Amino acid sequence: MSSLRPGSGSAFPSVIPRNQQIAMRHGGGGRAMRMLIEEVFMRGASDLPVDGVGLSAMDDGAAIRIGDQFLIVTTDSHVIHPLFFPGGDIGRLSIAGTVNDLSMMGATRLLGLTCGVILEEGLSFDVLERVQASMQATCREVGVPIVTGDTKVMGKGELDALVINTTGFALASRVVRDNGLRVGDRVIVTGTVGDHGLAVMATRNKLQLEGKLESDVAPLFDLVQRVLAVGGDAIVAMKDPTRGGVASALHEMAGKAGVGVLVSEEAVPVSEAARAASELLGIDPLHVANEGKALIGVRPDRAQAVLAAIREHPLGRHAAIIGTAIAEPKGKLVLDTGFGRRLLAEPEGEPLPRIC
Amino acid sequence: MNTSQLKFRDPALGRALGEKLTTVVNQIGRDPVSVMHVCGSHEQAIARFGLRSAFPRALDVVMGPGCPVCITDVPEVDEGVALALQGVRVATYGDMVRVPGTVKSLADARAEGARIEVVYGIDQAIELARQTTEEIVFFATGFETTAVATAAALLAGVPKNFSVLSAHKYIPPVMEIVTEMPGTRIEGFLAAGHAAVITGSGVFEAFVKSHGVPVVVAGFEPLDILAALVKLVELVRDRTPRVENMFPRAVTREGNRVAQEQLWKVFSPTGGRWRGIAHVPNGNLRLKEEWAAFDARRRFKIDVARLWDSAPPKLLGQCLCGEIMSGSKGPKDCPLFGKDCVPENPVGACMVSTEGTCRIWHQYGGHLDLRGIA
């Protein structure tokens, strides 16, 4: 069980000076958001007594022991602009995002989702119906029902269009944490990185790109079942690289496990269109949000078998081993560019707000 | 040749050049062999591709005064701040806004109600002027590359309510200053390819002749930089100082004659301080007499003295930006780097600008030596 204390493991000072206000970066999934949670939400909060995963672990969700199983719970609020983007929409995102967090905790049986929506006065029924249809279609794809919900309306201008919160419940017999990497373990990414964030950015900036740049938003539950079946106990860590991208998620995994990770930049799969967009925008794909990818830590002797299994899955065709856990420097990522090595800095936050 | 077929990012070629670099540096047999580049874009590429970890230990590649925002001197920032606080709308590049003056930055002025407009270039500032009758001052910073853009815009004609506060700098003279500094370790220069597109590689010939230090013009892809470094250390090894152009796909000996004419039609070089470095003879570009009508310094009475009532921020005294830009110290020597001085809360100019040494090092993870990691 990791015991992250406010500011621990960081050479940086607090990002929340006195009398300051919340800035967009505090929701960006990077260092600023982590500090916000540590310094505000975790202060004085009681945690699970024993044998579970609670808030202080800052994992993808919670695990509460019930008999010989664990109840996995996670919650996520979705704010994205625009509501409809290449490859997906806020409806699909709101289901996939929560299902993926459950999956990353090692869930093997999905029980149900809740759905709370806050609507802006003036939102058209047509938009709402399209979003609802997309949510239902994604639920069917995964095989999980929405079991309860809540609806609120706020005045025009008090929020932008639509916010969706989903909470997910699932069962697991073995919880997979994000802190299990040991020296020598391999890190697999299940496909091309940066597609979601770059697709949304390209849409907002009206970039004309050759090739198809689409969000990867997809539920990973089925893919993860295959990973767990083939890898078993050799699957030691999982995390979905959403806001802040692979760089942010891997930093968390390395920091919590007390290892470094050597990442091969040449091994990281990036689609042609995403690469073009990232060069144009000057943004590293490793810093950009994904919504249908997982980082999987696996013991070295099972890495190839797990990789092969992932590649057989339609969502995992471009999977690759991108990194190896190393003893030093602890909590840091070393990027081998092919020309040399540098540190892969932990992003302050997602380069763009309202991305998921 | 179809340039899209050129592969400037071939790691195998990169490794071969890295080995060559080690061989030549070993042949020199001194430790360290120190060379300087004078361009934020070179530092970006070196950091982005992790080149420094592949350099031989005995080779020290130092970034010099290559960040135009960083070397804009404190009194120049004060002029911009004072103008803005006097009620003039000041348009400038985004990087300039948070650069500290004696006591205040443009951002501080904005917080006090001054109107600061962030623009991507002079054209946007001129457009602002066209849309209003208010006075718009373009606070112009940058080396010969952006100075040419300022010159071309003035020559093309600007509205009457538009003027320029020039903090433009000219790189060649500062190379002399750095070379002449007591105790300097610099044995050769990498010159910035894009500036040389305008000036031509020939601009460095007089310097090489007078100072006996080689200059190699380099492009910005990792292979450009590695190949130029190999050439530079060869010249150091052979004690044959001369100018070499290793960016011939863009740079000629003569440079862009039209741009040079425009530059010298509008600007004249004058001596002035570069932040943290020294007085640089001919290092500042000021508007010529005939452009007085568009020179903010002549158009307005700029009252900088009123800024000096309050004390400068305490941490600024510990900032090593000047030493870092003259190449005598690095970010790792600074007690503030990455602790009290971070991009979201910068103390010195080097952490403000995306071309600043400290900002680049911070962006790419700090100053850990990665050469030992297996």
XYZ file of C-alpha atoms in Angstrom:
730
model
C 0.000 0.000 0.000
C 1.546 3.264 -0.974
C 1.506 6.028 1.589
C 1.645 9.169 -0.479
C 1.899 12.150 1.785
C 1.363 15.653 0.568
C 4.369 16.662 -1.440
C 6.257 13.437 -0.871
C 8.607 12.253 -3.558
C 8.570 15.623 -5.235
C 11.361 18.151 -5.454
C 8.766 20.802 -6.226
C 7.142 23.198 -3.830
C 3.409 23.259 -3.318
C 1.479 24.282 -6.407
C -1.241 25.792 -4.293
C 0.154 28.940 -2.735
C -1.985 30.712 -0.161
C -4.923 32.758 -1.394
C -4.717 31.241 -4.847
C -7.637 30.151 -6.908
C -8.293 27.000 -8.851
C -6.690 27.155 -12.278
C -7.449 24.992 -15.305
C -4.213 23.090 -14.739
C -5.595 21.756 -11.451
C -7.898 19.571 -13.556
C -5.287 18.546 -16.081
C -4.380 15.117 -14.735
C -0.747 16.061 -14.076
C 1.313 17.185 -11.142
C -0.927 20.140 -10.337
C -4.040 17.971 -10.045
C -2.253 15.385 -7.954
C -1.074 18.078 -5.565
C -4.609 19.476 -5.375
C -5.977 16.072 -4.363
C -3.171 15.463 -1.892
C -3.299 18.897 -0.317
C -7.047 19.509 -0.287
C -9.175 16.413 -0.674
C -7.008 14.007 1.271
C -6.444 16.327 4.201
C -8.152 14.834 7.240
C -9.976 12.227 5.172
C -10.325 8.824 6.794
C -9.336 5.881 4.680
C -10.206 2.209 4.421
C -9.059 0.428 7.576
C -7.430 -2.664 6.105
C -7.049 -4.764 3.056
C -8.479 -2.526 0.388
C -7.672 0.351 -1.866
C -8.888 3.767 -0.770
C -8.511 7.419 -1.634
C -4.959 7.762 -0.331
C -3.748 5.209 -2.884
C -4.862 7.583 -5.657
C -5.396 4.615 -7.933
C -7.945 4.384 -10.758
C -10.652 3.343 -8.302
C -11.354 1.854 -4.892
C -11.407 -1.794 -3.855
C -13.531 -2.843 -0.871
C -13.208 -6.392 0.431
C -16.462 -8.361 0.612
C -15.835 -11.960 1.674
C -13.248 -13.453 -0.660
C -13.829 -10.879 -3.388
C -13.360 -7.179 -3.899
C -15.987 -4.658 -4.888
C -14.360 -2.228 -7.301
C -15.854 1.274 -7.385
C -14.847 4.225 -9.510
C -16.394 7.536 -10.492
C -15.694 9.982 -13.269
C -17.233 13.237 -14.491
C -16.992 13.932 -18.177
C -16.596 17.387 -19.653
C -15.478 17.609 -23.243
C -15.659 20.215 -25.924
C -16.906 19.617 -28.563
C -19.527 17.049 -27.431
C -19.134 15.199 -30.736
C -15.615 14.681 -32.062
C -13.962 12.429 -34.652
C -14.140 8.864 -33.345
C -16.614 9.441 -30.548
C -18.769 11.665 -28.386
C -19.352 12.494 -24.730
C -21.810 9.586 -24.386
C -19.371 6.891 -25.451
C -16.644 8.598 -23.441
C -18.705 8.591 -20.247
C -19.222 4.826 -20.410
C -15.767 3.839 -21.704
C -13.939 6.068 -19.229
C -15.547 4.476 -16.196
C -15.438 0.925 -17.560
C -11.720 1.407 -18.239
C -11.024 2.578 -14.694
C -12.819 -0.532 -13.368
C -10.844 -2.696 -15.796
C -7.511 -1.175 -14.694
C -8.235 -2.316 -11.116
C -8.505 -5.924 -12.291
C -12.307 -6.132 -12.496
C -13.491 -9.448 -13.910
C -17.249 -8.940 -13.607
C -19.005 -5.667 -14.335
C -22.090 -5.116 -12.174
C -23.521 -1.780 -13.250
C -23.102 1.926 -13.792
C -24.854 4.968 -12.438
C -25.385 8.030 -14.547
C -25.798 11.582 -13.294
C -26.306 14.313 -15.870
C -26.329 18.066 -15.485
C -27.908 19.816 -18.456
C -27.742 23.426 -19.536
C -31.008 25.223 -20.095
C -31.524 25.425 -23.844
C -29.742 22.188 -24.770
C -31.595 20.621 -27.672
C -33.387 17.293 -27.180
C -31.824 16.135 -30.409
C -28.307 16.459 -28.963
C -29.360 14.761 -25.738
C -30.945 11.847 -27.603
C -27.835 11.323 -29.705
C -25.698 11.266 -26.561
C -28.074 8.867 -24.822
C -28.110 6.516 -27.833
C -24.316 6.500 -27.854
C -24.211 5.684 -24.136
C -26.631 2.781 -24.638
C -24.692 1.440 -27.620
C -21.448 1.483 -25.624
C -23.148 -0.198 -22.657
C -24.355 -2.979 -24.954
C -20.867 -3.346 -26.434
C -19.449 -3.983 -22.961
C -22.426 -5.792 -21.485
C -23.075 -3.516 -18.523
C -26.356 -1.836 -17.574
C -26.990 1.669 -16.259
C -28.846 0.872 -13.043
C -29.707 4.263 -11.603
C -29.311 7.927 -12.415
C -29.947 11.547 -11.625
C -30.815 14.601 -13.708
C -30.332 18.294 -12.952
C -30.760 21.370 -15.115
C -28.807 24.590 -14.625
C -29.473 27.997 -16.116
C -28.152 29.065 -19.453
C -24.483 29.990 -19.192
C -24.082 28.308 -15.787
C -22.386 25.364 -17.455
C -21.529 24.505 -21.021
C -24.151 22.173 -22.550
C -23.748 18.957 -20.624
C -21.792 17.239 -17.878
C -22.081 13.488 -17.349
C -20.954 11.649 -14.238
C -20.828 7.876 -14.203
C -19.966 5.629 -11.277
C -19.097 2.006 -11.917
C -19.298 -1.144 -9.810
C -17.545 -4.425 -10.509
C -16.086 -7.494 -8.832
C -12.496 -8.730 -8.783
C -10.896 -11.674 -7.092
C -7.429 -10.154 -7.405
C -7.010 -6.406 -7.395
C -4.418 -5.103 -9.852
C -2.849 -1.925 -8.559
C -0.823 0.737 -10.328
C 2.154 0.406 -7.980
C 3.349 -3.158 -8.669
C 6.326 -2.567 -10.979
C 9.636 -4.157 -9.956
C 13.029 -3.724 -11.584
C 13.089 -5.697 -14.824
C 9.326 -5.662 -15.403
C 8.165 -4.655 -18.859
C 5.573 -2.001 -19.699
C 3.211 -2.645 -22.590
C 1.021 0.002 -24.198
C -1.989 -1.533 -25.913
C -1.844 0.655 -29.031
C -1.033 4.009 -30.629
C -0.734 6.920 -28.212
C -2.097 10.455 -28.306
C -5.016 9.872 -30.695
C -7.812 11.127 -28.456
C -6.236 14.368 -27.304
C -4.746 15.207 -30.689
C -8.021 14.470 -32.501
C -9.886 16.834 -30.180
C -7.161 19.488 -30.480
C -7.076 19.177 -34.268
C -10.866 19.570 -34.358
C -10.795 22.652 -32.151
C -7.949 24.202 -34.160
C -9.569 23.184 -37.455
C -6.316 21.596 -38.623
C -6.371 20.135 -42.106
C -4.408 16.911 -41.838
C -3.671 14.144 -44.234
C -4.853 10.765 -42.987
C -7.504 10.007 -40.454
C -7.040 11.310 -36.944
C -9.705 9.882 -34.651
C -10.187 9.530 -30.932
C -9.430 6.028 -29.662
C -12.279 6.159 -27.132
C -13.275 2.544 -26.434
C -14.084 0.274 -23.491
C -11.130 -1.972 -22.687
C -12.867 -4.506 -20.430
C -12.776 -7.341 -22.960
C -9.126 -6.703 -23.861
C -8.163 -6.649 -20.190
C -9.949 -9.980 -19.573
C -7.642 -11.486 -22.176
C -4.600 -9.874 -20.560
C -5.543 -11.247 -17.130
C -6.293 -14.709 -18.535
C -2.947 -14.987 -20.316
C -0.815 -13.079 -17.825
C -2.340 -14.146 -14.500
C -0.211 -13.098 -11.524
C 2.465 -11.794 -13.907
C 0.224 -8.778 -14.550
C 1.549 -6.532 -11.793
C 0.265 -3.066 -12.662
C -2.309 -1.434 -14.920
C -3.264 2.157 -15.610
C -5.077 3.952 -18.402
C -3.087 6.921 -19.702
C -5.838 9.537 -19.932
C -5.151 13.221 -19.121
C -1.433 13.946 -19.150
C -0.963 10.905 -21.370
C 1.534 8.094 -21.071
C 4.097 10.395 -19.429
C 1.778 11.265 -16.556
C 0.463 7.725 -15.980
C 3.923 6.153 -16.118
C 5.265 8.742 -13.681
C 2.592 7.714 -11.227
C 3.344 4.029 -11.733
C 7.097 4.582 -11.321
C 6.740 6.891 -8.331
C 4.402 4.599 -6.418
C 6.545 1.531 -7.141
C 9.837 3.245 -6.310
C 11.419 2.393 -9.650
C 12.417 4.273 -12.767
C 11.196 3.360 -16.229
C 13.391 3.376 -19.321
C 11.122 4.186 -22.270
C 12.146 3.584 -25.866
C 10.733 6.433 -27.949
C 11.172 4.433 -31.148
C 9.030 1.628 -29.717
C 6.112 3.900 -28.818
C 3.394 3.407 -31.449
C 2.090 6.693 -32.883
C -0.208 6.860 -35.903
C 0.951 8.893 -38.899
C -1.887 11.377 -38.499
C -1.230 11.812 -34.772
C 2.466 12.340 -35.435
C 1.711 15.006 -38.034
C -0.678 16.784 -35.675
C 1.773 16.613 -32.791
C 4.618 18.100 -34.857
C 2.314 20.857 -36.060
C 1.049 21.687 -32.577
C 4.448 21.191 -30.933
C 2.982 18.732 -28.452
C 4.576 15.415 -27.529
C 2.108 12.520 -28.104
C 3.397 11.039 -24.847
C 1.823 13.996 -23.022
C -1.589 13.704 -24.654
C -4.755 11.988 -23.400
C -5.855 8.546 -24.564
C -9.316 7.081 -23.951
C -8.898 3.545 -25.240
C -5.409 2.508 -24.175
C -3.862 0.795 -21.187
C -0.368 0.642 -19.752
C 0.292 -2.846 -18.476
C 3.174 -3.825 -16.226
C 4.123 -7.450 -16.650
C 6.876 -9.704 -15.328
C 9.591 -10.063 -17.972
C 9.149 -13.795 -18.621
C 5.471 -13.331 -19.555
C 5.815 -10.101 -21.504
C 5.972 -11.601 -24.994
C 3.026 -13.955 -24.378
C 0.866 -11.130 -23.029
C 1.876 -8.867 -25.911
C 0.932 -11.538 -28.429
C -2.467 -11.988 -26.775
C -3.141 -8.246 -26.811
C -2.225 -7.988 -30.477
C -4.835 -10.612 -31.350
C -7.534 -8.343 -29.955
C -9.049 -5.788 -32.346
C -8.247 -2.936 -29.905
C -4.668 -4.129 -29.398
C -3.268 -4.635 -32.880
C -0.582 -1.955 -32.461
C 0.421 -2.895 -28.922
C 4.119 -2.723 -28.078
C 6.542 -3.137 -25.228
C 7.702 0.428 -24.650
C 9.553 0.326 -21.371
C 11.478 -1.542 -18.713
C 11.502 -0.798 -15.002
C 14.977 0.188 -13.760
C 16.385 0.736 -10.269
C 17.469 4.359 -10.765
C 16.480 7.139 -11.079
C 13.519 6.289 -8.844
C 10.194 7.813 -9.769
C 11.518 9.154 -13.055
C 11.180 8.222 -16.696
C 14.251 8.034 -18.896
C 13.461 8.407 -22.579
C 15.801 6.774 -25.067
C 15.309 8.821 -28.245
C 17.574 6.643 -30.368
C 20.076 9.517 -30.400
C 20.550 9.711 -26.679
C 18.676 9.810 -23.455
C 16.824 12.434 -21.505
C 14.304 12.554 -18.748
C 10.673 12.497 -19.786
C 9.304 15.230 -17.546
C 6.064 14.800 -15.672
C 3.577 17.066 -17.367
C 2.123 19.856 -15.279
C -1.214 18.819 -16.727
C -3.004 18.078 -19.955
C -2.042 20.691 -22.567
C -5.701 21.307 -23.270
C -8.631 21.655 -20.860
C -11.938 19.796 -21.228
C -10.538 16.841 -23.054
C -12.442 14.035 -21.286
C 16.457 15.949 -54.715
C 13.136 15.321 -53.056
C 13.710 16.706 -49.577
C 10.862 14.681 -48.137
C 13.104 11.664 -48.703
C 15.878 13.129 -46.572
C 16.079 11.501 -43.192
C 17.472 13.890 -40.638
C 16.378 11.720 -37.763
C 18.123 8.436 -38.467
C 19.349 7.112 -35.103
C 21.922 4.798 -36.738
C 23.554 7.748 -38.497
C 23.309 9.636 -35.227
C 25.193 6.941 -33.340
C 27.925 6.907 -36.003
C 28.328 10.695 -35.687
C 28.378 10.338 -31.892
C 31.262 7.882 -32.149
C 33.105 10.192 -34.501
C 32.607 13.021 -32.032
C 34.129 10.932 -29.238
C 37.095 9.984 -31.395
C 37.911 13.579 -32.291
C 37.450 14.867 -28.742
C 39.761 12.101 -27.489
C 42.331 13.155 -30.075
C 42.241 16.678 -28.672
C 43.049 15.122 -25.322
C 41.881 17.994 -23.122
C 39.050 17.878 -20.607
C 36.809 19.663 -21.055
C 36.676 20.845 -24.615
C 34.084 23.637 -24.424
C 32.039 24.907 -27.331
C 29.059 27.243 -27.337
C 25.890 27.509 -29.332
C 23.898 30.721 -29.325
C 20.377 29.605 -30.086
C 17.380 28.448 -28.069
C 16.292 26.216 -30.947
C 19.622 24.383 -30.801
C 19.166 23.845 -27.073
C 15.614 22.625 -27.716
C 16.851 20.026 -30.204
C 19.779 18.961 -28.002
C 17.443 18.495 -25.046
C 14.515 17.002 -26.984
C 16.660 14.298 -28.564
C 18.793 13.656 -25.489
C 21.938 14.484 -27.434
C 23.843 15.675 -24.383
C 23.787 12.162 -22.918
C 25.460 10.920 -26.102
C 28.200 13.566 -26.122
C 31.596 12.400 -24.864
C 32.158 13.357 -21.221
C 35.066 15.608 -22.147
C 32.887 17.696 -24.471
C 30.995 20.559 -22.897
C 28.326 22.035 -25.174
C 27.152 25.240 -23.536
C 24.202 27.395 -24.474
C 25.222 31.032 -24.691
C 23.160 34.181 -25.063
C 20.803 32.600 -27.586
C 17.465 33.430 -26.061
C 16.312 36.853 -27.227
C 13.747 37.187 -24.476
C 16.320 36.335 -21.824
C 18.931 38.865 -22.907
C 16.438 41.716 -23.185
C 17.881 43.948 -20.499
C 16.106 44.989 -17.326
C 15.900 48.703 -18.306
C 14.366 47.699 -21.644
C 11.642 45.740 -19.850
C 11.228 48.753 -17.553
C 10.615 50.945 -20.598
C 7.834 48.631 -21.772
C 6.319 48.458 -18.290
C 6.530 52.228 -17.809
C 4.882 52.907 -21.168
C 2.089 50.490 -20.349
C 1.565 52.066 -16.917
C 1.454 55.478 -18.612
C -1.636 54.221 -20.431
C -0.183 53.248 -23.799
C -1.307 49.903 -25.224
C 1.792 47.718 -25.520
C 1.770 44.740 -27.894
C 4.471 42.088 -27.595
C 5.320 38.399 -27.874
C 3.760 36.164 -25.206
C 7.153 35.178 -23.820
C 7.954 38.794 -22.933
C 4.974 39.304 -20.664
C 6.367 37.569 -17.601
C 10.004 38.652 -17.950
C 10.978 40.559 -14.824
C 12.106 44.175 -15.010
C 13.688 45.984 -12.106
C 10.597 45.518 -9.962
C 7.789 44.664 -12.344
C 7.025 42.595 -15.399
C 4.482 43.447 -18.076
C 2.254 40.855 -16.396
C 2.477 42.834 -13.157
C 1.581 45.986 -15.081
C -1.392 44.183 -16.594
C -2.537 43.148 -13.123
C -2.485 46.849 -12.216
C -4.743 47.645 -15.138
C -2.285 48.340 -17.952
C -3.280 47.075 -21.378
C -0.840 44.488 -22.712
C -1.657 42.774 -25.992
C -0.054 39.422 -26.762
C 0.679 39.032 -30.476
C 2.397 36.405 -32.615
C 4.188 38.977 -34.711
C 4.398 42.591 -35.760
C 1.672 42.175 -38.399
C -0.865 41.441 -35.699
C 0.238 44.520 -33.743
C -0.147 46.681 -36.854
C -3.610 45.239 -37.376
C -4.506 46.276 -33.819
C -3.354 49.819 -34.619
C -5.478 49.924 -37.764
C -8.575 49.070 -35.723
C -8.171 51.966 -33.290
C -7.068 55.562 -32.958
C -5.236 54.801 -29.720
C -1.469 54.613 -29.639
C -0.115 51.068 -30.072
C 3.528 50.365 -29.231
C 5.061 47.141 -30.463
C 7.684 46.043 -27.940
C 10.007 44.397 -30.457
C 12.432 41.754 -29.206
C 14.516 39.132 -30.943
C 17.639 38.740 -33.012
C 18.262 39.549 -36.664
C 15.576 37.038 -37.676
C 12.705 38.986 -36.106
C 14.434 42.368 -36.610
C 14.135 41.795 -40.361
C 10.396 41.257 -39.933
C 10.146 44.541 -38.005
C 12.155 46.343 -40.685
C 10.079 44.933 -43.535
C 6.842 45.955 -41.804
C 8.030 49.539 -41.276
C 9.209 49.765 -44.890
C 5.833 48.506 -46.079
C 4.118 51.302 -44.170
C 2.390 51.395 -40.812
C -0.442 53.508 -39.376
C 0.366 56.810 -37.686
C -0.669 55.585 -34.241
C 1.848 52.736 -34.378
C 5.404 52.816 -33.053
C 8.182 50.424 -32.145
C 10.058 50.040 -28.876
C 13.069 48.180 -30.213
C 14.920 45.761 -27.974
C 16.228 43.876 -31.016
C 19.701 42.397 -30.660
C 22.394 41.443 -33.139
C 24.228 38.180 -32.430
C 27.669 38.443 -34.109
C 29.097 41.109 -31.721
C 28.200 39.171 -28.578
C 30.313 36.231 -29.745
C 33.316 38.546 -29.495
C 32.325 39.605 -25.992
C 31.917 36.027 -24.767
C 35.248 35.050 -26.321
C 37.003 37.996 -24.692
C 35.548 37.418 -21.217
C 38.264 36.777 -18.642
C 38.561 33.063 -17.946
C 36.375 32.060 -20.881
C 36.559 28.411 -21.831
C 34.860 28.686 -25.210
C 36.929 27.199 -28.042
C 34.385 27.324 -30.852
C 30.863 28.375 -31.782
C 27.893 26.720 -33.408
C 26.061 29.507 -35.227
C 22.283 29.470 -35.601
C 21.208 28.322 -39.041
C 18.087 30.470 -39.360
C 19.914 33.701 -38.479
C 22.635 32.786 -40.960
C 19.985 32.379 -43.671
C 19.722 36.166 -43.443
C 23.256 37.266 -42.546
C 25.067 34.594 -44.556
C 27.874 32.495 -43.122
C 30.334 35.161 -44.306
C 29.275 37.468 -41.474
C 31.435 35.415 -39.081
C 34.642 35.574 -41.125
C 35.974 38.763 -39.556
C 35.361 37.390 -36.048
C 37.178 34.141 -36.815
C 40.088 36.072 -38.241
C 40.395 38.445 -35.296
C 39.750 35.944 -32.501
C 41.094 32.679 -33.909
C 37.957 30.764 -32.871
C 36.145 28.527 -35.376
C 32.457 28.982 -36.225
C 30.270 26.289 -37.757
C 26.771 27.141 -39.022
C 24.337 24.415 -37.982
C 20.755 23.405 -38.752
C 18.263 22.139 -36.201
C 17.670 18.440 -36.786
C 19.654 16.123 -34.505
C 21.883 14.990 -37.382
C 22.531 18.631 -38.372
C 23.744 19.391 -34.876
C 25.872 16.254 -34.516
C 27.534 16.717 -37.909
C 28.239 20.388 -37.156
C 29.738 19.485 -33.775
C 32.015 16.914 -35.399
C 33.173 19.589 -37.845
C 33.675 22.100 -35.025
C 35.817 19.826 -32.838
C 37.846 18.846 -35.914
C 38.630 22.521 -36.439
C 39.555 22.823 -32.755
C 41.728 19.717 -32.967
C 43.506 20.859 -36.106
C 43.900 24.446 -34.840
C 42.477 25.655 -38.133
C 39.927 28.286 -37.181
C 37.611 29.069 -40.051
C 33.929 29.377 -40.888
C 32.221 26.207 -42.074
C 28.663 26.043 -43.336
C 27.089 22.741 -42.312
C 23.590 23.943 -43.191
C 24.097 24.475 -46.936
C 20.561 23.441 -47.807
C 19.421 26.786 -46.377
C 22.463 29.017 -45.818
C 24.791 30.679 -48.314
C 27.964 32.698 -47.730
C 26.234 35.925 -48.816
C 22.904 35.351 -47.128
C 19.679 37.082 -48.035
C 20.802 40.383 -49.558
C 17.301 41.853 -49.751
C 16.652 41.156 -46.081
C 20.030 42.615 -45.097
C 19.284 45.788 -47.026
C 15.930 46.131 -45.315
C 17.502 45.494 -41.903
C 20.161 48.212 -42.276
C 17.764 50.654 -43.878
C 15.736 50.717 -40.680
C 18.173 49.826 -37.906
C 21.603 50.929 -36.868
C 23.724 48.928 -34.457
C 24.487 50.649 -31.179
C 26.164 49.543 -28.023
C 24.022 48.397 -25.127
C 23.762 46.005 -22.255
C 22.561 42.466 -22.662
C 20.898 41.213 -19.509
C 23.372 39.591 -17.202
C 26.190 39.577 -19.743
C 27.900 42.849 -20.467
C 27.832 45.971 -22.546
C 27.916 44.699 -26.130
C 29.290 47.170 -28.675
C 26.996 47.138 -31.719
C 24.845 44.493 -30.030
C 21.590 46.497 -29.945
C 19.530 47.397 -32.982
C 17.926 50.826 -32.667
C 15.715 52.638 -35.181
C 17.619 55.034 -37.401
C 17.080 58.793 -37.220
C 14.815 58.830 -40.268
C 12.395 56.463 -38.514
C 12.111 58.715 -35.455
C 8.385 59.201 -36.028
C 7.843 55.502 -35.381
C 10.338 55.186 -32.546
C 8.501 54.898 -29.236
C 11.559 56.204 -27.387
C 11.318 59.482 -29.297
C 7.581 59.632 -29.426
C 6.913 59.271 -25.725
C 8.554 60.482 -22.588
C 9.131 57.140 -20.893
C 9.261 57.564 -17.155
C 11.148 54.526 -15.863
C 12.355 56.153 -12.638
C 8.910 55.899 -11.046
C 9.265 52.104 -11.184
C 12.223 52.133 -8.868
C 10.390 53.132 -5.700
C 9.813 49.601 -4.493
C 12.410 46.923 -3.885
C 13.012 44.138 -6.402
C 11.759 40.653 -5.454
C 14.119 38.996 -3.000
C 14.744 35.778 -4.938
C 15.915 37.684 -8.011
C 19.221 38.306 -6.236
C 19.972 34.578 -6.284
C 19.092 34.116 -9.975
C 22.044 32.954 -12.096
C 20.473 33.811 -15.449
C 23.357 36.108 -16.451
C 26.075 33.596 -15.638
C 24.088 30.876 -17.385
C 23.730 32.934 -20.569
C 27.398 33.830 -20.673
C 28.149 30.130 -20.359
C 30.123 30.311 -17.123
C 27.436 28.481 -15.130
C 24.623 26.045 -15.884
C 21.125 25.466 -14.462
C 22.568 22.779 -12.187
C 24.591 25.458 -10.399
C 21.482 27.469 -9.541
C 19.925 26.894 -6.106
C 16.534 28.087 -7.374
C 16.285 25.832 -10.457
C 13.271 23.521 -10.284
C 12.527 24.539 -6.699
C 11.713 28.213 -6.209
C 12.022 28.822 -9.936
C 9.665 26.787 -12.138
C 7.895 27.643 -15.416
C 4.563 28.368 -13.717
C 6.309 30.654 -11.218
C 9.584 31.839 -12.785
C 12.170 33.964 -10.990
C 14.489 34.729 -13.917
C 14.035 35.284 -17.618
C 15.767 31.985 -18.475
C 12.812 30.123 -16.928
C 10.216 32.325 -18.633
C 10.974 31.945 -22.304
C 10.505 28.698 -24.204
C 13.957 29.455 -25.614
C 15.534 29.958 -22.198
C 18.130 27.467 -21.006
C 16.435 26.827 -17.679
C 12.955 26.456 -19.189
C 14.229 23.945 -21.751
C 16.156 21.941 -19.165
C 13.119 21.910 -16.910
C 10.816 20.859 -19.749
C 13.039 17.913 -20.528
C 13.424 16.725 -16.983
C 16.196 18.691 -15.302
C 19.910 18.138 -15.223
C 20.420 14.512 -14.280
C 23.450 12.960 -15.990
C 22.009 9.969 -17.828
C 25.221 8.715 -19.378
C 25.657 6.057 -16.696
C 22.261 4.379 -16.945
C 22.420 0.874 -18.356
